[in-house]
Coordinates of C-alpha atoms and ligand atoms in Angstrom, one line a residue:
X843 CA 0.1 0.0 -0.2
X844 CA 2.7 2.4 1.0
X845 CA 4.8 1.4 -2.1
X846 CA 1.7 2.1 -4.2
X847 CA 1.4 5.7 -2.3
X848 CA 5.2 6.2 -2.8
X849 CA 4.8 5.4 -6.6
X850 CA 1.8 7.7 -6.9
X851 CA 3.7 10.6 -5.1
X852 CA 6.7 10.1 -7.7
X853 CA 4.6 10.1 -10.6
X854 CA 2.7 13.2 -9.2
X855 CA 6.2 14.8 -8.4
X856 CA 7.4 14.0 -12.0
X857 CA 4.3 15.5 -13.5
X858 CA 4.7 18.5 -11.1
X859 CA 8.5 19.2 -12.5
X860 CA 7.2 19.1 -16.1
X861 CA 4.2 21.5 -15.1
X862 CA 6.4 23.9 -13.4
X863 CA 8.8 24.1 -16.5
X864 CA 5.9 24.9 -18.7
X865 CA 5.3 28.1 -16.7
X866 CA 9.0 29.1 -17.1
X867 CA 8.7 28.5 -20.9
X868 CA 7.7 32.3 -21.5
X869 CA 10.8 33.7 -19.6
X870 CA 13.3 31.2 -21.1
X871 CA 15.7 34.1 -22.5
X872 CA 15.8 35.4 -18.9
X873 CA 16.3 32.3 -17.5
X874 CA 19.2 31.2 -19.4
X875 CA 20.9 34.6 -18.9
X876 CA 20.2 34.1 -15.2
X877 CA 22.0 30.7 -15.5
X878 CA 24.9 32.1 -17.4
X879 CA 25.4 34.8 -14.4
X880 CA 25.2 31.9 -12.0
X881 CA 27.9 29.8 -13.8
X882 CA 30.2 32.9 -14.3
X883 CA 29.7 33.9 -10.6
X884 CA 30.5 30.4 -9.3
X885 CA 33.5 30.2 -11.5
X886 CA 34.8 33.5 -10.2
X887 CA 34.2 32.1 -6.5
X888 CA 36.6 29.4 -7.0
X889 CA 39.3 31.2 -8.8
X890 CA 41.0 32.8 -5.4
X891 CA 42.7 29.6 -4.2
X892 CA 44.3 29.2 -7.6
X893 CA 45.7 32.9 -7.2
X894 CA 47.1 31.9 -4.1
X895 CA 48.9 29.0 -5.3
X896 CA 50.7 31.7 -7.6
X897 CA 51.2 34.1 -5.0
X898 CA 53.0 31.4 -2.8
X899 CA 55.0 29.9 -5.6
X900 CA 55.7 32.7 -7.9
X901 CA 55.8 35.7 -5.8
X902 CA 56.9 34.4 -2.5
X903 CA 59.3 31.7 -3.5
X904 CA 60.4 33.1 -7.2
X905 CA 60.1 36.9 -5.7
X906 CA 58.5 37.9 -9.1
X907 CA 56.9 41.3 -8.3
X908 CA 55.4 41.8 -11.7
X909 CA 53.5 38.6 -10.7
X910 CA 52.5 40.1 -7.4
X911 CA 51.0 43.3 -9.3
X912 CA 49.2 41.3 -11.8
X913 CA 47.9 38.5 -9.1
X914 CA 46.6 41.9 -6.8
X915 CA 44.9 43.5 -9.6
X916 CA 43.4 39.9 -10.7
X917 CA 41.9 39.4 -7.4
X918 CA 40.1 42.7 -7.2
X919 CA 38.9 42.0 -11.0
X920 CA 37.8 38.7 -10.1
X921 CA 35.7 40.0 -7.2
X922 CA 34.4 42.9 -9.1
X923 CA 33.2 40.5 -11.9
X924 CA 31.8 38.0 -9.2
X925 CA 29.8 41.1 -7.7
X926 CA 28.3 42.0 -11.2
X927 CA 27.3 38.4 -12.1
X928 CA 25.8 38.0 -8.5
X929 CA 23.9 41.0 -9.3
X930 CA 22.6 39.6 -12.5
X931 CA 21.8 36.2 -11.1
X932 CA 19.6 37.5 -8.3
X933 CA 18.0 40.2 -10.3
X934 CA 17.3 38.0 -13.2
X935 CA 16.2 34.8 -11.3
X936 CA 13.9 36.7 -9.1
X937 CA 12.2 38.4 -12.3
X938 CA 11.7 35.0 -13.7
X939 CA 10.4 33.8 -10.4
X940 CA 8.0 36.7 -9.5
X941 CA 6.6 36.5 -13.1
X942 CA 6.0 32.9 -12.9
X943 CA 4.3 33.2 -9.4
X944 CA 2.3 36.1 -10.8
X945 CA 1.1 33.9 -13.6
X946 CA 0.3 31.1 -11.2
X947 CA -1.5 33.4 -8.9
X948 CA -3.6 35.0 -11.4
X949 CA -4.6 31.6 -13.1
X950 CA -5.4 30.1 -9.7
X951 CA -7.5 33.1 -8.8
X952 CA -9.2 33.0 -12.3
X953 CA -9.8 29.3 -12.1
X954 CA -11.1 29.6 -8.5
X955 CA -13.7 32.3 -9.7
X956 CA -15.0 29.7 -12.3
X957 CA -14.8 26.6 -10.1
X958 CA -18.2 24.8 -9.4
X959 CA -20.1 25.8 -6.5
X960 CA -20.1 22.0 -5.5
X961 CA -16.4 22.1 -5.0
X962 CA -16.3 25.8 -3.4
X963 CA -19.1 24.8 -1.0
X964 CA -17.2 21.6 -0.1
X965 CA -13.8 23.4 0.4
X966 CA -12.9 25.6 3.2
X967 CA -12.2 29.0 2.0
X968 CA -9.3 29.6 4.4
X969 CA -7.7 26.6 2.8
X970 CA -8.2 27.9 -0.7
X971 CA -6.9 31.4 0.3
X972 CA -3.8 29.5 1.8
X973 CA -2.9 28.0 -1.6
X974 CA -3.0 31.7 -3.2
X975 CA -0.8 33.1 -0.4
X976 CA 1.4 30.4 1.5
X977 CA 1.8 27.8 -1.1
X978 CA 2.4 30.4 -3.8
X979 CA 5.2 32.0 -1.4
X980 CA 6.8 28.7 -0.9
X981 CA 6.8 27.9 -4.6
X982 CA 8.3 31.4 -5.2
X983 CA 11.3 30.1 -2.8
X984 CA 11.8 27.2 -5.0
X985 CA 11.6 29.1 -8.3
X986 CA 14.0 31.8 -7.1
X987 CA 16.2 30.9 -4.2
X988 CA 16.3 27.2 -4.3
X989 CA 17.2 27.3 -8.2
X990 CA 19.9 29.7 -7.5
X991 CA 21.2 27.4 -4.7
X992 CA 21.0 24.5 -6.8
X993 CA 22.8 25.8 -10.0
X994 CA 25.4 27.9 -7.9
X995 CA 26.4 25.5 -5.4
X996 CA 26.3 22.5 -7.8
X997 CA 28.7 24.5 -10.2
X998 CA 31.0 25.5 -7.3
X999 CA 31.1 21.8 -6.1
X1000 CA 32.0 20.5 -9.6
X1001 CA 34.6 23.3 -10.1
X1002 CA 36.2 22.7 -6.7
X1003 CA 36.5 18.9 -7.3
X1004 CA 38.0 19.7 -10.5
X1005 CA 40.4 21.9 -9.3
X1006 CA 41.5 19.4 -6.4
X1007 CA 42.0 17.0 -9.1
X1008 CA 44.1 19.2 -11.1
X1009 CA 46.2 20.3 -8.1
X1010 CA 47.0 16.8 -6.9
X1011 CA 45.0 14.0 -7.9
X1012 CA 46.6 11.6 -5.4
X1013 CA 45.6 13.7 -2.6
X1014 CA 42.1 14.5 -4.1
X1015 CA 41.4 10.7 -4.2
X1016 CA 42.6 10.4 -0.6
X1017 CA 40.4 13.4 0.6
X1018 CA 37.3 11.7 -1.2
X1019 CA 37.9 8.7 0.9
X1020 CA 38.6 10.5 4.3
X1021 CA 36.1 13.5 3.9
X1022 CA 32.9 11.3 3.7
X1023 CA 34.1 9.1 6.7
X1024 CA 34.7 12.4 8.7
X1025 CA 31.5 13.8 7.7
X1026 CA 29.6 10.6 8.5
X1027 CA 31.4 10.6 12.0
X1028 CA 30.4 14.2 12.4
X1029 CA 26.9 13.6 11.7
X1030 CA 26.6 10.8 14.2
X1031 CA 28.3 13.0 16.7
X1032 CA 26.2 16.0 16.3
X1033 CA 22.8 13.7 16.6
X1034 CA 24.0 12.2 19.8
X1035 CA 24.9 15.6 21.0
X1036 CA 21.4 16.8 20.4
X1037 CA 20.2 13.7 22.2
X1038 CA 22.1 14.4 25.2
X1039 CA 21.0 18.1 25.4
X1040 CA 17.3 16.8 25.1
X1041 CA 17.9 14.3 28.2
X1042 CA 19.6 17.2 30.2
X1043 CA 16.6 19.2 29.8
X1044 CA 14.2 16.7 30.3
X1045 CA 15.8 16.0 33.8
X1046 CA 15.7 19.6 34.5
X1047 CA 12.0 19.7 33.7
X1048 CA 11.4 16.9 36.3
X1049 CA 13.0 19.0 39.2
X1050 CA 10.9 21.9 38.1
X1051 CA 7.8 19.7 37.9
X1052 CA 8.2 18.3 41.5
X1053 CA 8.6 21.8 43.0
X1054 CA 5.9 23.2 41.3
X1055 CA 3.5 20.2 42.1
X1056 CA 4.3 20.7 45.8
X1057 CA 4.1 24.2 46.2
X1058 CA 0.8 24.4 44.4
X1059 CA -0.6 21.7 46.7
X1060 CA 1.1 23.5 49.7
X1061 CA -2.1 23.7 51.6
X1062 CA -2.4 20.0 51.4
X1063 CA 1.4 19.4 52.2
X1064 CA 1.0 21.4 55.3
X1065 CA -2.1 20.1 56.4
X1066 CA -0.8 16.4 56.3
X1067 CA 2.7 17.7 57.5
X1068 CA 4.5 16.1 54.8
X1069 CA 7.2 18.7 54.0
X1070 CA 9.9 16.4 54.8
X1071 CA 8.7 13.6 52.6
X1072 CA 8.4 16.4 49.8
X1073 CA 11.8 17.8 50.5
X1074 CA 13.3 14.1 50.3
X1075 CA 11.4 13.7 47.0
X1076 CA 13.1 16.8 45.7
X1077 CA 16.5 15.8 47.0
X1078 CA 16.0 12.6 45.3
X1079 CA 15.2 14.1 42.0
X1080 CA 18.1 16.5 42.1
X1081 CA 20.5 13.8 42.7
X1082 CA 19.2 11.8 39.8
X1083 CA 19.4 15.0 37.8
X1084 CA 22.9 15.6 39.1
X1085 CA 24.1 12.2 37.9
X1086 CA 22.1 12.4 34.5
X1087 CA 23.8 16.0 34.0
X1088 CA 27.2 14.7 34.7
X1089 CA 26.6 11.8 32.7
X1090 CA 25.5 13.8 29.9
X1091 CA 28.2 16.6 30.3
X1092 CA 30.9 13.7 30.0
X1093 CA 29.6 12.6 26.8
X1094 CA 29.1 16.3 25.6
X1095 CA 32.6 17.2 26.7
X1096 CA 34.2 14.0 25.1
X1097 CA 32.3 14.5 21.8
X1098 CA 33.3 18.0 21.4
X1099 CA 36.8 17.3 21.9
X1100 CA 36.6 14.0 19.7
X1101 CA 35.0 16.0 17.0
X1102 CA 37.7 18.6 16.9
X1103 CA 40.3 15.9 16.8
X1104 CA 38.7 14.1 14.1
X1105 CA 38.5 17.2 12.0
X1106 CA 42.1 18.4 12.6
X1107 CA 43.0 14.5 12.3
X1108 CA 41.5 14.5 8.8
X1109 CA 43.2 17.8 8.0
X1110 CA 46.5 16.7 9.4
X1111 CA 46.3 13.5 7.4
X1112 CA 46.0 15.5 4.3
X1113 CA 48.5 17.8 5.3
X1114 CA 50.9 15.1 6.3
X1115 CA 50.5 13.4 2.9
X1116 CA 50.7 16.7 0.9
X1117 CA 53.7 17.9 2.9
X1118 CA 55.7 14.7 2.0
X1119 CA 54.6 15.4 -1.6
X1120 CA 55.9 19.1 -1.4
X1121 CA 59.0 17.7 0.2
X1122 CA 59.7 14.9 -2.3
X1123 CA 59.0 17.6 -4.9
X1124 CA 55.8 16.0 -6.4
X1125 CA 54.1 19.3 -5.5
X1126 CA 54.7 22.8 -4.8
X1127 CA 54.3 24.6 -1.5
X1128 CA 51.8 26.9 -3.3
X1129 CA 49.6 23.7 -4.7
X1130 CA 49.4 22.6 -1.2
X1131 CA 48.1 25.9 0.3
X1132 CA 45.5 26.2 -2.7
X1133 CA 44.4 22.5 -2.0
X1134 CA 43.7 23.2 1.7
X1135 CA 41.7 26.5 0.3
X1136 CA 39.6 24.4 -1.9
X1137 CA 39.0 22.1 0.8
X1138 CA 37.4 25.2 3.0
X1139 CA 35.4 26.1 -0.2
X1140 CA 33.6 22.6 -0.5
X1141 CA 31.9 23.2 3.1
X1142 CA 29.4 25.9 1.7
X1143 CA 28.1 23.7 -1.2
X1144 CA 28.0 20.5 0.8
X1145 CA 26.0 22.4 3.8
X1146 CA 23.6 24.4 1.1
X1147 CA 22.9 21.2 -1.0
X1148 CA 21.8 19.2 2.0
X1149 CA 19.2 21.7 2.7
X1150 CA 18.2 22.2 -0.8
X1151 CA 16.7 18.7 -0.9
X1152 CA 14.0 19.9 1.6
X1153 CA 13.5 23.3 -0.2
X1154 CA 12.9 21.3 -3.4
X1155 CA 10.3 18.9 -1.5
X1156 CA 8.4 21.8 0.1
X1157 CA 8.3 23.7 -3.1
X1158 CA 7.1 20.5 -5.1
X1159 CA 4.5 19.9 -2.3
X1160 CA 3.3 23.6 -2.5
X1161 CA 3.0 23.1 -6.3
X1162 CA 1.1 19.9 -5.8
X1163 CA -1.4 21.8 -3.7
X1164 CA -1.7 24.6 -6.1
X1165 CA -2.0 22.2 -9.2
X1166 CA -4.8 20.0 -7.1
X1167 CA -7.0 23.1 -7.4
X1168 CA -6.1 23.9 -11.0
X1169 CA -7.2 20.3 -11.5
X1170 CA -10.5 20.6 -10.5
X1171 CA -12.7 20.9 -13.4
X1172 CA -14.8 24.0 -13.8
X1173 CA -17.7 21.8 -14.5
X1174 CA -20.0 24.5 -16.0
X1175 CA -18.4 25.1 -19.4
X1176 CA -19.3 27.8 -21.7
X1177 CA -20.6 26.5 -25.0
X1178 CA -18.4 26.6 -28.1
X1179 CA -20.6 28.7 -30.4
X1180 CA -22.7 30.6 -27.8
X1181 CA -26.2 32.1 -28.7
X1182 CA -26.2 35.6 -27.5
X1183 CA -29.7 36.5 -26.4
X1184 CA -30.7 40.3 -26.9
X1185 CA -34.3 40.4 -26.0
X1186 CA -35.5 37.9 -23.5
X1187 CA -39.2 37.4 -23.0
X1188 CA -38.7 35.5 -19.7
X1189 CA -40.1 32.2 -20.7
X1190 CA -38.6 29.5 -18.5
X1191 CA -39.2 25.7 -19.0
X1192 CA -37.4 22.9 -17.0
X1193 CA -37.8 19.7 -18.8
X1194 CA -37.5 16.4 -17.0
X1195 CA -34.8 17.4 -14.6
X1196 CA -32.8 15.2 -12.6
X1197 CA -29.9 16.6 -10.5
X1198 CA -27.4 15.2 -7.8
X1199 CA -24.8 16.8 -6.0
X1200 CA -23.2 13.7 -5.4
X1201 CA -23.5 10.2 -7.1
X1202 CA -27.2 9.2 -7.7
X1203 CA -28.4 10.9 -4.6
X1204 CA -31.1 12.6 -6.5
X1205 CA -32.1 16.3 -5.1
X1206 CA -34.2 16.9 -7.9
X1207 CA -36.3 14.1 -9.8
X1208 CA -38.2 14.6 -12.6
X1209 CA -38.9 18.3 -12.6
X1210 CA -41.4 19.5 -15.4
X1211 CA -42.2 23.3 -15.0
X1212 CA -43.4 25.6 -17.7
X1213 CA -43.4 29.5 -16.6
X1214 CA -44.9 31.9 -18.9
X1215 CA -43.4 35.3 -19.4
X1216 CA -44.3 37.7 -16.5
X1217 CA -45.5 35.1 -14.2
X1218 CA -44.7 35.3 -10.7
X1219 CA -44.0 31.8 -9.3
X1220 CA -43.6 31.1 -5.4
X1221 CA -41.6 28.0 -4.8
X1222 CA -42.4 26.3 -1.2
X1223 CA -41.5 23.2 0.5
X1224 CA -39.8 21.9 3.7
X1225 CA -36.2 22.6 4.2
X1226 CA -34.0 20.6 2.0
X1227 CA -36.8 20.2 -0.3
X1228 CA -34.3 21.3 -3.5
X1229 CA -36.1 24.8 -3.9
X1230 CA -32.5 26.7 -4.1
X1231 CA -30.9 23.9 -6.2
X1232 CA -33.9 24.3 -8.7
X1233 CA -33.4 28.1 -9.3
X1234 CA -29.8 27.8 -9.2
X1235 CA -30.0 25.8 -12.6
X1236 CA -31.4 28.8 -14.5
X1237 CA -28.4 31.0 -14.3
X1238 CA -26.3 27.7 -14.6
X1239 CA -24.7 27.8 -11.2
X1240 CA -25.1 23.9 -11.7
X1241 CA -25.9 21.9 -14.9
X1242 CA -28.5 19.2 -14.4
X1243 CA -27.5 15.6 -14.6
X1244 CA -30.4 14.9 -16.8
X1245 CA -32.8 16.8 -18.7
X1246 CA -32.6 20.7 -19.8
X1247 CA -33.6 24.3 -18.6
X1248 CA -34.9 26.5 -21.5
X1249 CA -35.0 30.1 -21.5
X1250 CA -37.4 31.5 -24.5
X1251 CA -36.9 27.9 -25.8
X1252 CA -33.3 28.0 -25.8
X1253 CA -31.4 25.3 -23.9
X1254 CA -29.2 27.4 -21.3
X1255 CA -26.2 25.4 -22.1
X1256 CA -26.3 26.9 -25.5
X1257 CA -26.3 30.4 -24.3
X1258 CA -23.6 32.7 -23.8
X1259 CA -22.9 32.5 -19.9
X1260 CA -22.3 36.2 -19.3
X1261 CA -25.4 37.6 -21.2
X1262 CA -27.6 34.8 -19.6
X1263 CA -26.5 36.1 -16.1
X1264 CA -27.1 39.6 -17.0
X1265 CA -30.7 38.9 -17.9
X1266 CA -31.3 37.2 -14.4
X1267 CA -31.5 39.2 -11.4
X1268 CA -30.7 37.4 -8.1
X1269 CA -31.7 38.3 -4.4
X1270 CA -30.0 35.7 -2.2
X1271 CA -31.4 34.8 1.1
X1272 CA -28.5 36.5 3.1
X1273 CA -27.0 39.2 0.7
X1274 CA -23.5 40.2 1.0
X1275 CA -22.3 43.7 0.4
X1276 CA -19.1 44.6 -1.0
X1277 CA -16.4 46.9 0.3
X1278 CA -17.5 50.2 -1.5
X1279 CA -20.2 52.7 -1.3
X1280 CA -24.0 52.2 -1.6
X1281 CA -23.9 53.3 -5.1
X1282 CA -20.9 50.8 -6.0
X1283 CA -23.1 48.0 -4.1
X1284 CA -26.4 48.7 -6.3
X1285 CA -24.5 49.0 -9.7
X1286 CA -22.2 46.1 -9.1
X1287 CA -21.7 44.0 -12.1
X1288 CA -23.7 46.7 -14.1
X1289 CA -21.1 49.4 -14.8
X1290 CA -23.2 51.1 -17.4
X1291 CA -25.8 52.1 -14.7
X1292 CA -26.2 55.9 -14.5
X1293 CA -27.0 57.7 -11.1
X1294 CA -30.5 58.0 -12.3
X1295 CA -30.8 54.3 -12.6
X1296 CA -29.4 53.7 -9.4
X1297 CA -31.5 56.0 -7.9
X1298 CA -34.6 54.6 -9.5
X1299 CA -33.7 51.1 -8.6
X1300 CA -33.1 52.3 -4.8
X1301 CA -36.6 53.9 -5.1
X1302 CA -38.4 50.7 -6.3
X1303 CA -36.6 48.5 -3.6
X1304 CA -37.9 50.9 -0.9
X1305 CA -34.5 52.1 0.2
X1306 CA -34.2 55.7 -1.3
X1307 CA -35.3 57.5 1.6
X1308 CA -33.1 55.9 4.0
X1309 CA -29.9 56.3 1.6
X1310 CA -30.9 59.9 1.3
X1311 CA -30.9 60.3 5.3
X1312 CA -27.2 59.4 5.2
X1313 CA -24.9 62.4 5.3
X1314 CA -23.0 61.2 2.2
X1315 CA -26.0 59.7 0.4
X1316 CA -25.2 57.0 -2.0
X1317 CA -21.7 57.8 -1.5
X1318 CA -21.8 56.4 2.0
X1319 CA -19.4 53.4 2.4
X1320 CA -20.6 50.3 3.5
X1321 CA -18.9 47.0 5.2
X1322 CA -15.8 47.5 7.1
X1323 CA -15.1 50.8 8.5
X1324 CA -18.6 52.0 6.7
X1325 CA -22.0 52.4 7.9
X1326 CA -23.7 49.3 9.4
X1327 CA -26.8 48.3 7.8
X1328 CA -29.6 46.3 9.5
X1329 CA -30.6 42.9 7.9
X1330 CA -33.6 44.5 6.2
X1331 CA -31.6 47.5 4.6
X1332 CA -29.2 45.0 3.3
X1333 CA -32.0 42.9 1.7
X1334 CA -33.4 46.2 0.0
X1335 CA -30.0 46.9 -1.4
X1336 CA -29.8 43.6 -2.8
X1337 CA -33.1 43.7 -4.3
X1338 CA -32.0 47.3 -6.0
X1339 CA -28.8 45.6 -7.0
X1340 CA -30.8 42.9 -8.7
X1341 CA -33.1 45.2 -10.7
X1342 CA -30.9 48.0 -11.6
X1343 CA -29.8 46.0 -14.7
X1344 CA -33.7 45.8 -15.6
X1345 CA -33.6 42.0 -15.7
X1346 CA -36.4 39.9 -17.4
X1347 CA -36.0 37.3 -15.0
X1348 CA -35.9 37.7 -11.1
X1349 CA -35.0 35.0 -8.6
X1350 CA -35.5 36.0 -5.1
X1351 CA -34.8 33.9 -2.0
X1352 CA -36.8 35.3 0.9
X1353 CA -35.0 36.0 4.0
X1354 CA -36.0 33.3 6.9
X1355 CA -34.2 35.5 9.5
X1356 CA -36.7 37.1 12.0
X1357 CA -37.5 40.7 10.8
X1358 CA -40.2 42.7 12.7
X1359 CA -43.7 42.8 11.3
X1360 CA -43.1 46.4 9.9
X1361 CA -39.9 45.6 8.2
X1362 CA -41.5 42.2 6.6
X1363 CA -44.1 44.6 5.2
X1364 CA -41.8 47.0 3.8
X1365 CA -39.6 44.3 2.3
X1366 CA -42.7 42.7 0.8
X1367 CA -43.7 45.8 -0.9
X1368 CA -40.3 46.3 -2.1
X1369 CA -40.4 42.6 -3.4
X1370 CA -43.6 43.2 -5.2
X1371 CA -42.6 46.5 -7.0
X1372 CA -39.3 44.7 -8.0
X1373 CA -41.4 41.8 -9.6
X1374 CA -43.5 44.1 -11.6
X1375 CA -43.3 43.1 -15.3
X1376 CA -40.8 40.3 -15.0
X1377 CA -40.8 36.5 -14.6
X1378 CA -40.3 36.0 -10.9
X1379 CA -39.4 32.9 -9.1
X1380 CA -39.5 33.5 -5.3
X1381 CA -38.4 31.0 -2.7
X1382 CA -41.3 31.9 -0.3
X1383 CA -41.2 31.7 3.4
X1384 CA -44.0 34.4 3.9
X1385 CA -47.8 34.0 3.7
X1386 CA -48.0 37.5 1.9
X1387 CA -45.6 36.5 -0.7
X1388 CA -47.1 33.1 -1.4
X1389 CA -50.8 34.6 -1.5
X1390 CA -49.8 37.4 -4.2
X1391 CA -48.2 34.7 -6.4
X1392 CA -49.9 33.9 -9.7
X1393 CA -49.0 30.1 -9.1
X1394 CA -47.4 28.2 -6.1
X1395 CA -45.1 25.2 -6.9
X1396 CA -44.7 22.9 -3.9
X1397 CA -41.6 20.8 -3.5
X1398 CA -41.3 17.5 -1.6
X1399 CA -37.9 15.6 -1.7
X1400 CA -37.1 17.2 -5.1
X1401 CA -40.3 16.4 -6.7
X1402 CA -43.2 18.9 -7.6
X1403 CA -46.1 17.3 -5.5
X1404 CA -48.7 20.2 -5.8
X1405 CA -49.3 23.2 -8.1
X1406 CA -51.8 26.1 -8.1
X1407 CA -53.0 29.2 -6.6
X1408 CA -53.4 29.9 -2.9
X1409 CA -57.1 29.0 -2.6
X1410 CA -57.1 25.8 -4.8
X1411 CA -54.2 24.5 -2.9
X1412 CA -55.6 25.2 0.6
X1413 CA -58.9 23.2 -0.7
X1414 CA -56.8 20.4 -1.7
X1415 CA -55.8 19.8 2.1
X1416 CA -52.3 18.4 0.9
X1417 CA -48.7 19.3 1.5
X1418 CA -49.3 23.2 1.0
X1419 CA -52.4 23.3 3.3
X1420 CA -50.1 21.5 5.9
X1421 CA -47.3 24.1 5.6
X1422 CA -49.5 26.7 5.5
X1423 CA -51.5 25.9 8.9
X1424 CA -48.0 25.3 10.4
X1425 CA -47.0 28.7 9.5
X1426 CA -50.2 30.3 10.6
X1427 CA -49.7 28.5 14.1
X1428 CA -46.1 30.1 14.3
X1429 CA -47.6 33.3 13.5
X1430 CA -50.4 33.2 16.0
X1431 CA -47.8 32.1 18.5
X1432 CA -45.7 35.1 17.8
Ligands
ATP154 N1 -23.4 22.3 -2.5 C1 -24.0 21.2 -2.1 N2 -23.3 20.0 -2.1 C2 -24.1 19.1 -1.5 N3 -25.1 19.0 -1.2 C3 -25.9 19.9 -1.4 C4 -25.4 21.3 -1.5 N4 -26.4 22.2 -1.5 C5 -27.4 21.6 -1.0 N5 -27.4 20.6 -1.0 C6 -28.4 19.5 -0.3 O1 -29.1 19.6 -1.2 C7 -30.5 19.5 -0.7 C8 -31.4 20.4 -1.3 O2 -30.7 21.8 -0.9 P1 -31.6 23.0 -1.3 O3 -30.7 24.1 -0.7 O4 -32.0 22.8 -2.6 O5 -32.9 23.0 -0.4 P2 -34.0 24.0 0.0 O6 -35.3 23.4 -0.3 O7 -33.6 25.5 -0.8 O8 -33.9 24.3 1.4 P3 -33.8 25.6 2.4 O9 -35.2 25.8 2.4 O10 -33.3 25.0 3.8 O11 -32.8 26.7 1.9 C9 -30.3 19.4 0.8 O12 -30.3 18.2 1.2 C10 -28.9 20.1 0.9 O13 -28.2 19.6 1.9

C-alpha cells in the first residue's frame, strides 16, 4: 500500500516538475541569462585559491614582483566580476520567479472564480486562500532561491572537485575517501549531542515539575505535615538529575573534543600526505596551500545542497497543492458557439430535470415546469426539499444531470454565459455587500448604470429615503469601517442591485431570519415592486408572498407534488395546506 502511495507521489512529482517547467517557458531568455550569470559567478568564486597558489609559488618563492601586481589586480577584478554576475543572477532569477508566481497566482484566482459551487462549498475558503498566499510563496522560494542555490552550489562543488584533481589527484582521491568518513562521524556525533542536550532538559524539567507540584498543593502538604517527605522527593530528583547531568556532560565534553580531533586529524592527514609530496618535489608549496583553500570552499556547497533537497520537497508539495486546485474541472463549461440573447421574453421551461450533488443521490427528480413570461411563481416546501437547487439551474450555477432548462425555448447550455446571467436578477437569502459605496453595491456588475438608474432602483427597492438620510447619501461606504446596515436594509440594497440592470427574470430567496412585522411589510412591498413586469421566481417563506403569487409550486423531496394558486391548494388539503397551517400556527404564537 505504502509502495503504491510512494509510486503515486513520485509520478505526481514528475508531473509537477514538467508542469512547473511549462510556466518557465515564456521567460526562457531571461532564465538562460540568469543561469549564465550563476555559472560565471560560481567560476569567479573558485578562482581565488588558484591565485593563492601563484602568490606562494611565483611571488613568495620566485620573488616575481610583476606577478604580484598582476595577481593583486586579478583578485580585485575577480571579485568585481563576481559582484556583477551575482547581481545579474539575483535580479534575473527573481524577475523570472516573480513573473512565474504572478502567472500562477492569477491563473489560480481566475480558476477559483470559475470553479463549481459544488467544489467551493465543500472546500474551506481559508484553505483556498492559503493556497493563493502561503503555497504560492513557498513555490516562489523554490523558483528563485532554491534554483539559485542548486545551480550555484552544484557548479561550485563540481569546479572545486576539478581544481582539487588538477592540483593533486592523489591527494584528491585520498580526500574523497577521508572526507565522507569524517562527515559521517561528525553527523553521528552531532545527533548524539542533540540527544544528550534533550535528555538534560528533560531531567531539569522533572525537578521543576516536582517543586511546582508540591508548591501548588502547599495547603495539603502542610495540612498533612508531609514537608519532609516532599523535601526528600525533591532531593532525590535533584540527585538523579545531577547524575544524569554529569553523565551527559561527560559525553558532551568528550564528543566536543573528539569532533575537533577527528576534524583536525583528517586535515592533518591530508597535510601530512601533501607535505610529503612537497618535500619529495611532487608538489609545490603553493599547490598544497591552494588545495587546503579548496577544501574550505567545499564546506558551503555541501551544507547548502543538503538543505536544498528539503527546499525542493517543500516547493513541490506546495506546487502539488496549487495544481490540485487547478485540476478541478470548472464543471459549467461555456458553449463552443454560444447564442447571445438580445431580448429576453422571460419564458422558462424545466424539462424532465434530474439533479444530484453527489453520485445518484437525487436532489431533484423528474421536474417539469413551464413558466410564462411575466408570471410570478412562488416555490415552497420543507427545508432541504431542493428549492434553491432548482432555481440555481437557471443561471447555470449547476447543470442538471439529466433534462434541460430552457429560456425562451433555448437550452441554457447553448447560451452565452455572461449575457444569460445579465438577464437574470438574483436576490439571495443572506445578501452580501461588498466593500465600497452604496452606489457601487447597487451598480455592482452593471457598470453602465447611470446615477438616475441607481436612484430609480433604490426607489423601487424602497431604500431611497434611507439612503438620502445618510450624510453622504449614495456615496456612503458600507462594510468594514463603513455604515452598519440592518438585515432589512441589506436585503433592499440587494433587491436594488438585482433590478438596476432591468432583468427579465428575477429570482428571489426570501430571508428567513426574523424581521419585525413592519420591516417584513416593507420588504414585501419592495419585492412586489421589483417583480412588476418580470418573470419572477421566489423561494417563499412568508404567507403574504405566497398569496400574491400567480402560481405556487410545492416541492417535496425534489419532486413537484402540488401546483396551483393559494385558494386551490388550500382546498386540496395536501402538503401546502399543511405547511400553511403550520406557518399560521407559528404566526399566531408569535
Ligand atoms: N453544494 C452542495 N453540495 C452537496 N449537497 C448540497 C449542496 N447544496 C445543497 N445540498 C443538499 O441538497 C438538498 C437540497 O438543498 P436546497 O438548498 O436546494 O434545499 P432548499 O429546499 O432550498 O432548503 P432551504 O429551504 O433550507 O434553503 C439538501 O439536502 C442539501 O443538504
